[in-house]
Amino acid sequence: MYSETEDLVRDLAENAEGVCRAYLSKGRREGSYWIVGDLQNHPGRSLFVRLTGPASGPGAAGKFTDGATGEHGDLLDIIRARTGITRFPDLLAEARAHLGRPQPVVPDRQEPRKAKSPGGTPAAAARLFAASNPITGTLAETYLRSRGITQFGAKGALRFHPKCWHREEGQTRSIPRPAMIAAVTDGAGAVQGVHRTWLARDGQGKAAVNPKRRAMGHLLGNAVRLTSQDDILVVGEGIETMLSLSEAAPGLPVWAALSSGHLGAVRLPEGLQRLYVAIDRDPAGQRAAEKLSARASELGVPVRVLGPRLGDFNDDLRANGKDALRQHLAGQIGPEDRHRLLG
């Protein structure tokens, strides 16, 4: 009988070196093994991952052993340890994303008889985005300007909705509140999801609610395409972070993946010559950069990581201004792309 889990484990094993480069990037290949310090990706020579061998049984490819701790397992265990994912369905989704497999579509006949309203579907996300207003002159513009941002993206990916429903954590009643709406699109430009940021009534910051942000639709692999990419692309996490880069360097094409988890899974466009990964200064951002960099390297795309001085690039913009941020970026951008810093 067909088992998708077994199929995924087998497919991961056939690509064992790529998995190791993505999730155990501090290690290296020696002969038929990938050698690293431990499951936490520290440098060293304690943990061995077999890169070649039969599909199952003794000596199978993808099996690992840590000589110091006695830990052993397969590549799914490595992915679980490096991502912190605890739910098995989410772990399988992470493995599919790494392998470039589509997420499964549940047949209609498997839907419960009393199905919930399709509030999380791409169709519902597209309807919400279509019902929103252009950002100019709205509270969303006020909000972004309060963050030092005057460039709102060239593709109309950001809009404003004056009465976007919000449900407080732990509550059952929803209340309409003003929100900035961001379109999450696929490579063909189709809306697959939206990201909502609820705003204060005067636009001078986010609303005092929990959660302040929420996404819906199909996000994995997709992004908020704030500008069009050409032969280079800058991908990072937050919308404000990436708009801050556009503020300081309007010639850089930027996408927002919305979170560190989604950053590592962004599908890169065909024909990409160079990739820049804009990170937040935290461990999750660094891990996501490692994962996306490894995937890009497997495709033969050179990668540079852009790091902020403070917590993220919007912190830099607000603290030091766009000229200082542009100068900081000039020290990290490749010489072939420095002319893009001025647009």
Short mmCIF file of N, CA, C and O in Angstrom, two decimals, residues 127-217:
data_model
loop_
_atom_site.label_atom_id
_atom_site.label_comp_id
_atom_site.label_asym_id
_atom_site.label_seq_id
_atom_site.Cartn_x
_atom_site.Cartn_y
_atom_site.Cartn_z
N ARG A 127 -10.85 37.61 -2.73
CA ARG A 127 -12.04 38.46 -2.57
C ARG A 127 -11.75 39.61 -1.60
O ARG A 127 -12.16 40.75 -1.83
N LEU A 128 -11.06 39.30 -0.49
CA LEU A 128 -10.74 40.35 0.47
C LEU A 128 -9.82 41.40 -0.15
O LEU A 128 -10.02 42.61 0.05
N PHE A 129 -8.84 40.95 -0.90
CA PHE A 129 -7.92 41.91 -1.52
C PHE A 129 -8.66 42.78 -2.54
O PHE A 129 -8.45 43.99 -2.60
N ALA A 130 -9.53 42.17 -3.32
CA ALA A 130 -10.29 42.92 -4.32
C ALA A 130 -11.23 43.93 -3.67
O ALA A 130 -11.50 45.00 -4.24
N ALA A 131 -11.72 43.62 -2.47
CA ALA A 131 -12.63 44.53 -1.78
C ALA A 131 -11.90 45.65 -1.05
O ALA A 131 -12.54 46.56 -0.51
N SER A 132 -10.58 45.60 -1.03
CA SER A 132 -9.79 46.62 -0.34
C SER A 132 -9.52 47.79 -1.28
O SER A 132 -9.70 47.72 -2.49
N ASN A 133 -9.04 48.90 -0.69
CA ASN A 133 -8.83 50.14 -1.43
C ASN A 133 -7.35 50.38 -1.71
O ASN A 133 -6.49 49.91 -0.95
N PRO A 134 -7.03 51.12 -2.76
CA PRO A 134 -5.65 51.53 -2.96
C PRO A 134 -5.12 52.25 -1.72
O PRO A 134 -5.87 52.93 -1.01
N ILE A 135 -3.84 52.13 -1.47
CA ILE A 135 -3.28 52.55 -0.20
C ILE A 135 -3.16 54.07 -0.05
O ILE A 135 -3.21 54.60 1.06
N THR A 136 -3.04 54.78 -1.16
CA THR A 136 -2.81 56.23 -1.10
C THR A 136 -3.93 56.95 -0.37
O THR A 136 -5.11 56.75 -0.66
N GLY A 137 -3.57 57.78 0.59
CA GLY A 137 -4.54 58.58 1.31
C GLY A 137 -5.29 57.84 2.40
O GLY A 137 -6.24 58.38 2.96
N THR A 138 -4.87 56.65 2.76
CA THR A 138 -5.58 55.84 3.76
C THR A 138 -4.77 55.75 5.05
O THR A 138 -3.61 56.20 5.13
N LEU A 139 -5.36 55.11 6.06
CA LEU A 139 -4.64 54.88 7.31
C LEU A 139 -3.42 53.98 7.11
O LEU A 139 -2.46 54.07 7.88
N ALA A 140 -3.47 53.13 6.10
CA ALA A 140 -2.31 52.28 5.82
C ALA A 140 -1.12 53.12 5.38
O ALA A 140 0.03 52.86 5.77
N GLU A 141 -1.38 54.14 4.57
CA GLU A 141 -0.30 55.07 4.20
C GLU A 141 0.22 55.81 5.43
O GLU A 141 1.43 55.95 5.63
N THR A 142 -0.70 56.27 6.27
CA THR A 142 -0.30 56.94 7.52
C THR A 142 0.58 56.03 8.37
O THR A 142 1.61 56.46 8.92
N TYR A 143 0.18 54.77 8.48
CA TYR A 143 0.94 53.81 9.27
C TYR A 143 2.35 53.65 8.72
O TYR A 143 3.35 53.71 9.47
N LEU A 144 2.47 53.42 7.41
CA LEU A 144 3.80 53.21 6.83
C LEU A 144 4.67 54.45 6.96
O LEU A 144 5.87 54.35 7.25
N ARG A 145 4.08 55.62 6.78
CA ARG A 145 4.86 56.86 6.95
C ARG A 145 5.33 57.02 8.39
O ARG A 145 6.42 57.55 8.65
N SER A 146 4.53 56.53 9.34
CA SER A 146 4.96 56.59 10.74
C SER A 146 6.15 55.68 10.99
O SER A 146 6.86 55.85 12.00
N ARG A 147 6.38 54.73 10.08
CA ARG A 147 7.54 53.83 10.17
C ARG A 147 8.70 54.31 9.30
O ARG A 147 9.66 53.58 9.08
N GLY A 148 8.60 55.55 8.78
CA GLY A 148 9.67 56.10 7.96
C GLY A 148 9.63 55.66 6.51
O GLY A 148 10.59 55.85 5.78
N ILE A 149 8.51 55.08 6.08
CA ILE A 149 8.40 54.50 4.74
C ILE A 149 7.52 55.37 3.85
O ILE A 149 6.39 55.70 4.22
N THR A 150 8.05 55.77 2.70
CA THR A 150 7.27 56.53 1.72
C THR A 150 7.13 55.79 0.41
O THR A 150 6.34 56.19 -0.46
N GLN A 151 7.90 54.69 0.23
CA GLN A 151 7.81 53.86 -0.97
C GLN A 151 6.92 52.66 -0.63
O GLN A 151 7.26 51.87 0.26
N PHE A 152 5.79 52.52 -1.32
CA PHE A 152 4.82 51.51 -0.95
C PHE A 152 4.81 50.31 -1.89
O PHE A 152 3.88 49.50 -1.88
N GLY A 153 5.85 50.17 -2.71
CA GLY A 153 5.90 49.06 -3.65
C GLY A 153 5.31 49.46 -4.99
O GLY A 153 4.36 50.24 -5.06
N ALA A 154 5.88 48.92 -6.05
CA ALA A 154 5.49 49.34 -7.40
C ALA A 154 4.44 48.43 -8.03
O ALA A 154 4.00 48.68 -9.14
N LYS A 155 4.03 47.38 -7.34
CA LYS A 155 3.10 46.42 -7.95
C LYS A 155 1.71 46.44 -7.34
O LYS A 155 0.88 45.60 -7.66
N GLY A 156 1.44 47.39 -6.47
CA GLY A 156 0.11 47.46 -5.87
C GLY A 156 -0.21 46.29 -4.97
O GLY A 156 -1.38 45.92 -4.82
N ALA A 157 0.82 45.71 -4.34
CA ALA A 157 0.60 44.54 -3.49
C ALA A 157 -0.01 44.91 -2.15
O ALA A 157 -0.49 44.03 -1.43
N LEU A 158 0.01 46.21 -1.80
CA LEU A 158 -0.53 46.66 -0.52
C LEU A 158 -1.79 47.48 -0.73
O LEU A 158 -1.84 48.36 -1.60
N ARG A 159 -2.81 47.19 0.08
CA ARG A 159 -4.06 47.93 0.00
C ARG A 159 -4.58 48.18 1.43
O ARG A 159 -3.92 47.80 2.41
N PHE A 160 -5.74 48.79 1.51
CA PHE A 160 -6.31 49.14 2.82
C PHE A 160 -7.77 48.75 2.87
O PHE A 160 -8.52 48.94 1.90
N HIS A 161 -8.17 48.16 3.99
CA HIS A 161 -9.58 47.84 4.21
C HIS A 161 -10.04 48.52 5.49
O HIS A 161 -9.45 48.30 6.56
N PRO A 162 -11.08 49.35 5.44
CA PRO A 162 -11.50 50.09 6.63
C PRO A 162 -12.20 49.23 7.68
O PRO A 162 -12.24 49.62 8.85
N LYS A 163 -12.75 48.08 7.27
CA LYS A 163 -13.51 47.24 8.20
C LYS A 163 -13.18 45.77 7.97
O LYS A 163 -14.01 44.99 7.48
N CYS A 164 -11.97 45.41 8.32
CA CYS A 164 -11.52 44.02 8.18
C CYS A 164 -11.76 43.30 9.51
O CYS A 164 -11.30 43.75 10.56
N TRP A 165 -12.46 42.19 9.46
CA TRP A 165 -12.88 41.51 10.69
C TRP A 165 -11.67 41.00 11.47
O TRP A 165 -10.74 40.41 10.92
N HIS A 166 -11.71 41.24 12.78
CA HIS A 166 -10.66 40.77 13.69
C HIS A 166 -11.29 40.07 14.87
O HIS A 166 -12.25 40.56 15.46
N ARG A 167 -10.75 38.90 15.21
CA ARG A 167 -11.21 38.17 16.39
C ARG A 167 -10.07 38.08 17.39
O ARG A 167 -8.99 37.56 17.08
N GLU A 168 -10.30 38.63 18.56
CA GLU A 168 -9.29 38.60 19.62
C GLU A 168 -8.98 37.17 20.02
O GLU A 168 -9.85 36.29 19.99
N GLU A 169 -7.73 36.91 20.35
CA GLU A 169 -7.31 35.57 20.76
C GLU A 169 -8.16 35.08 21.92
O GLU A 169 -8.33 35.77 22.93
N GLY A 170 -8.75 33.89 21.77
CA GLY A 170 -9.57 33.31 22.81
C GLY A 170 -11.01 33.77 22.81
O GLY A 170 -11.80 33.32 23.65
N GLN A 171 -11.38 34.65 21.88
CA GLN A 171 -12.75 35.14 21.81
C GLN A 171 -13.48 34.53 20.61
O GLN A 171 -12.85 33.98 19.70
N THR A 172 -14.79 34.61 20.61
CA THR A 172 -15.58 34.08 19.51
C THR A 172 -16.20 35.19 18.66
O THR A 172 -16.63 34.93 17.54
N ARG A 173 -16.27 36.40 19.17
CA ARG A 173 -16.90 37.51 18.47
C ARG A 173 -15.87 38.30 17.69
O ARG A 173 -14.81 38.64 18.19
N SER A 174 -16.17 38.59 16.43
CA SER A 174 -15.28 39.37 15.58
C SER A 174 -15.73 40.83 15.53
O SER A 174 -16.93 41.12 15.59
N ILE A 175 -14.76 41.73 15.39
CA ILE A 175 -15.02 43.16 15.34
C ILE A 175 -14.33 43.72 14.09
O ILE A 175 -13.15 43.41 13.84
N PRO A 176 -15.01 44.57 13.31
CA PRO A 176 -14.36 45.16 12.14
C PRO A 176 -13.38 46.26 12.56
O PRO A 176 -13.73 47.14 13.35
N ARG A 177 -12.17 46.19 12.02
CA ARG A 177 -11.14 47.17 12.34
C ARG A 177 -10.39 47.54 11.06
O ARG A 177 -10.29 46.72 10.13
N PRO A 178 -9.81 48.74 10.99
CA PRO A 178 -9.01 49.10 9.81
C PRO A 178 -7.75 48.25 9.73
O PRO A 178 -7.14 47.92 10.76
N ALA A 179 -7.36 47.88 8.51
CA ALA A 179 -6.21 46.99 8.35
C ALA A 179 -5.49 47.26 7.04
O ALA A 179 -6.11 47.62 6.03
N MET A 180 -4.18 47.08 7.06
CA MET A 180 -3.39 47.04 5.84
C MET A 180 -3.43 45.62 5.29
O MET A 180 -3.21 44.65 6.03
N ILE A 181 -3.75 45.48 4.02
CA ILE A 181 -3.90 44.18 3.38
C ILE A 181 -2.79 43.99 2.36
O ILE A 181 -2.58 44.84 1.49
N ALA A 182 -2.07 42.88 2.45
CA ALA A 182 -0.99 42.58 1.52
C ALA A 182 -1.34 41.32 0.73
O ALA A 182 -1.74 40.31 1.32
N ALA A 183 -1.18 41.37 -0.57
CA ALA A 183 -1.45 40.21 -1.42
C ALA A 183 -0.25 39.27 -1.44
O ALA A 183 0.88 39.70 -1.71
N VAL A 184 -0.50 38.00 -1.17
CA VAL A 184 0.52 36.96 -1.29
C VAL A 184 0.26 36.25 -2.61
O VAL A 184 -0.79 35.63 -2.80
N THR A 185 1.20 36.35 -3.54
CA THR A 185 0.97 35.84 -4.90
C THR A 185 1.97 34.75 -5.26
O THR A 185 3.04 34.64 -4.66
N ASP A 186 1.60 33.96 -6.28
CA ASP A 186 2.49 32.93 -6.78
C ASP A 186 3.28 33.46 -7.98
O ASP A 186 3.19 34.65 -8.33
N GLY A 187 4.04 32.58 -8.62
CA GLY A 187 4.87 33.00 -9.73
C GLY A 187 4.11 33.52 -10.92
O GLY A 187 4.63 34.30 -11.72
N ALA A 188 2.83 33.13 -11.05
CA ALA A 188 2.00 33.61 -12.15
C ALA A 188 1.27 34.91 -11.80
O ALA A 188 0.53 35.45 -12.62
N GLY A 189 1.47 35.40 -10.57
CA GLY A 189 0.82 36.64 -10.15
C GLY A 189 -0.56 36.46 -9.56
O GLY A 189 -1.23 37.44 -9.24
N ALA A 190 -1.00 35.21 -9.39
CA ALA A 190 -2.33 34.95 -8.83
C ALA A 190 -2.30 35.09 -7.31
O ALA A 190 -1.36 34.63 -6.66
N VAL A 191 -3.32 35.70 -6.75
CA VAL A 191 -3.41 35.85 -5.30
C VAL A 191 -3.67 34.49 -4.66
O VAL A 191 -4.68 33.85 -4.95
N GLN A 192 -2.77 34.07 -3.80
CA GLN A 192 -2.92 32.80 -3.09
C GLN A 192 -3.23 32.99 -1.61
O GLN A 192 -3.63 32.06 -0.92
N GLY A 193 -3.06 34.22 -1.13
CA GLY A 193 -3.32 34.50 0.27
C GLY A 193 -3.24 35.99 0.51
O GLY A 193 -2.92 36.77 -0.39
N VAL A 194 -3.56 36.40 1.70
CA VAL A 194 -3.39 37.80 2.11
C VAL A 194 -2.83 37.84 3.52
O VAL A 194 -3.00 36.89 4.31
N HIS A 195 -2.17 38.93 3.81
CA HIS A 195 -1.65 39.20 5.15
C HIS A 195 -2.31 40.47 5.66
O HIS A 195 -2.37 41.47 4.95
N ARG A 196 -2.86 40.40 6.87
CA ARG A 196 -3.59 41.54 7.44
C ARG A 196 -2.83 42.10 8.64
O ARG A 196 -2.44 41.34 9.53
N THR A 197 -2.64 43.41 8.64
CA THR A 197 -2.05 44.11 9.78
C THR A 197 -3.10 45.10 10.28
O THR A 197 -3.42 46.07 9.58
N TRP A 198 -3.66 44.85 11.48
CA TRP A 198 -4.70 45.74 11.99
C TRP A 198 -4.07 47.00 12.57
O TRP A 198 -3.04 46.93 13.27
N LEU A 199 -4.68 48.15 12.27
CA LEU A 199 -4.08 49.44 12.56
C LEU A 199 -4.84 50.20 13.63
O LEU A 199 -6.06 50.03 13.80
N ALA A 200 -4.11 51.07 14.34
CA ALA A 200 -4.74 51.98 15.29
C ALA A 200 -5.68 52.91 14.54
O ALA A 200 -5.52 53.15 13.33
N ARG A 201 -6.66 53.45 15.24
CA ARG A 201 -7.68 54.27 14.59
C ARG A 201 -7.10 55.52 13.93
O ARG A 201 -7.69 56.06 12.98
N ASP A 202 -5.94 56.01 14.43
CA ASP A 202 -5.31 57.18 13.80
C ASP A 202 -4.19 56.78 12.85
O ASP A 202 -3.55 57.64 12.25
N GLY A 203 -3.94 55.48 12.70
CA GLY A 203 -2.90 55.00 11.80
C GLY A 203 -1.49 55.11 12.34
O GLY A 203 -0.54 54.68 11.68
N GLN A 204 -1.32 55.63 13.54
CA GLN A 204 0.02 55.83 14.09
C GLN A 204 0.50 54.57 14.83
O GLN A 204 0.81 54.60 16.02
N GLY A 205 0.52 53.49 14.13
CA GLY A 205 0.95 52.23 14.72
C GLY A 205 -0.08 51.14 14.52
O GLY A 205 -1.13 51.35 13.91
N LYS A 206 0.23 49.97 15.06
CA LYS A 206 -0.70 48.84 14.97
C LYS A 206 -1.77 48.96 16.05
O LYS A 206 -1.58 49.62 17.07
N ALA A 207 -2.88 48.30 15.83
CA ALA A 207 -3.97 48.29 16.80
C ALA A 207 -3.54 47.56 18.07
O ALA A 207 -2.72 46.63 18.02
N ALA A 208 -4.09 47.97 19.20
CA ALA A 208 -3.79 47.33 20.48
C ALA A 208 -4.66 46.08 20.63
O ALA A 208 -5.57 46.01 21.46
N VAL A 209 -4.40 45.08 19.79
CA VAL A 209 -5.17 43.85 19.78
C VAL A 209 -4.20 42.67 19.75
O VAL A 209 -3.01 42.83 19.52
N ASN A 210 -4.75 41.48 19.96
CA ASN A 210 -3.96 40.25 19.88
C ASN A 210 -4.77 39.19 19.13
O ASN A 210 -5.84 38.80 19.58
N PRO A 211 -4.27 38.75 17.96
CA PRO A 211 -3.01 39.13 17.33
C PRO A 211 -3.13 40.43 16.55
O PRO A 211 -4.22 40.82 16.15
N LYS A 212 -2.00 41.07 16.33
CA LYS A 212 -1.98 42.31 15.54
C LYS A 212 -1.93 42.00 14.05
O LYS A 212 -2.28 42.85 13.23
N ARG A 213 -1.45 40.81 13.71
CA ARG A 213 -1.32 40.41 12.30
C ARG A 213 -1.86 38.99 12.15
O ARG A 213 -1.78 38.18 13.08
N ARG A 214 -2.34 38.71 10.97
CA ARG A 214 -2.80 37.35 10.69
C ARG A 214 -2.79 37.14 9.17
O ARG A 214 -3.11 38.06 8.42
N ALA A 215 -2.45 35.93 8.77
CA ALA A 215 -2.43 35.60 7.34
C ALA A 215 -3.48 34.55 7.04
O ALA A 215 -3.93 33.82 7.93
N MET A 216 -3.90 34.47 5.79
CA MET A 216 -4.85 33.46 5.35
C MET A 216 -4.50 33.04 3.94
O MET A 216 -3.87 33.78 3.18
N GLY A 217 -4.90 31.82 3.56
CA GLY A 217 -4.63 31.33 2.22
C GLY A 217 -3.42 30.42 2.18
O GLY A 217 -2.95 29.92 3.20
#
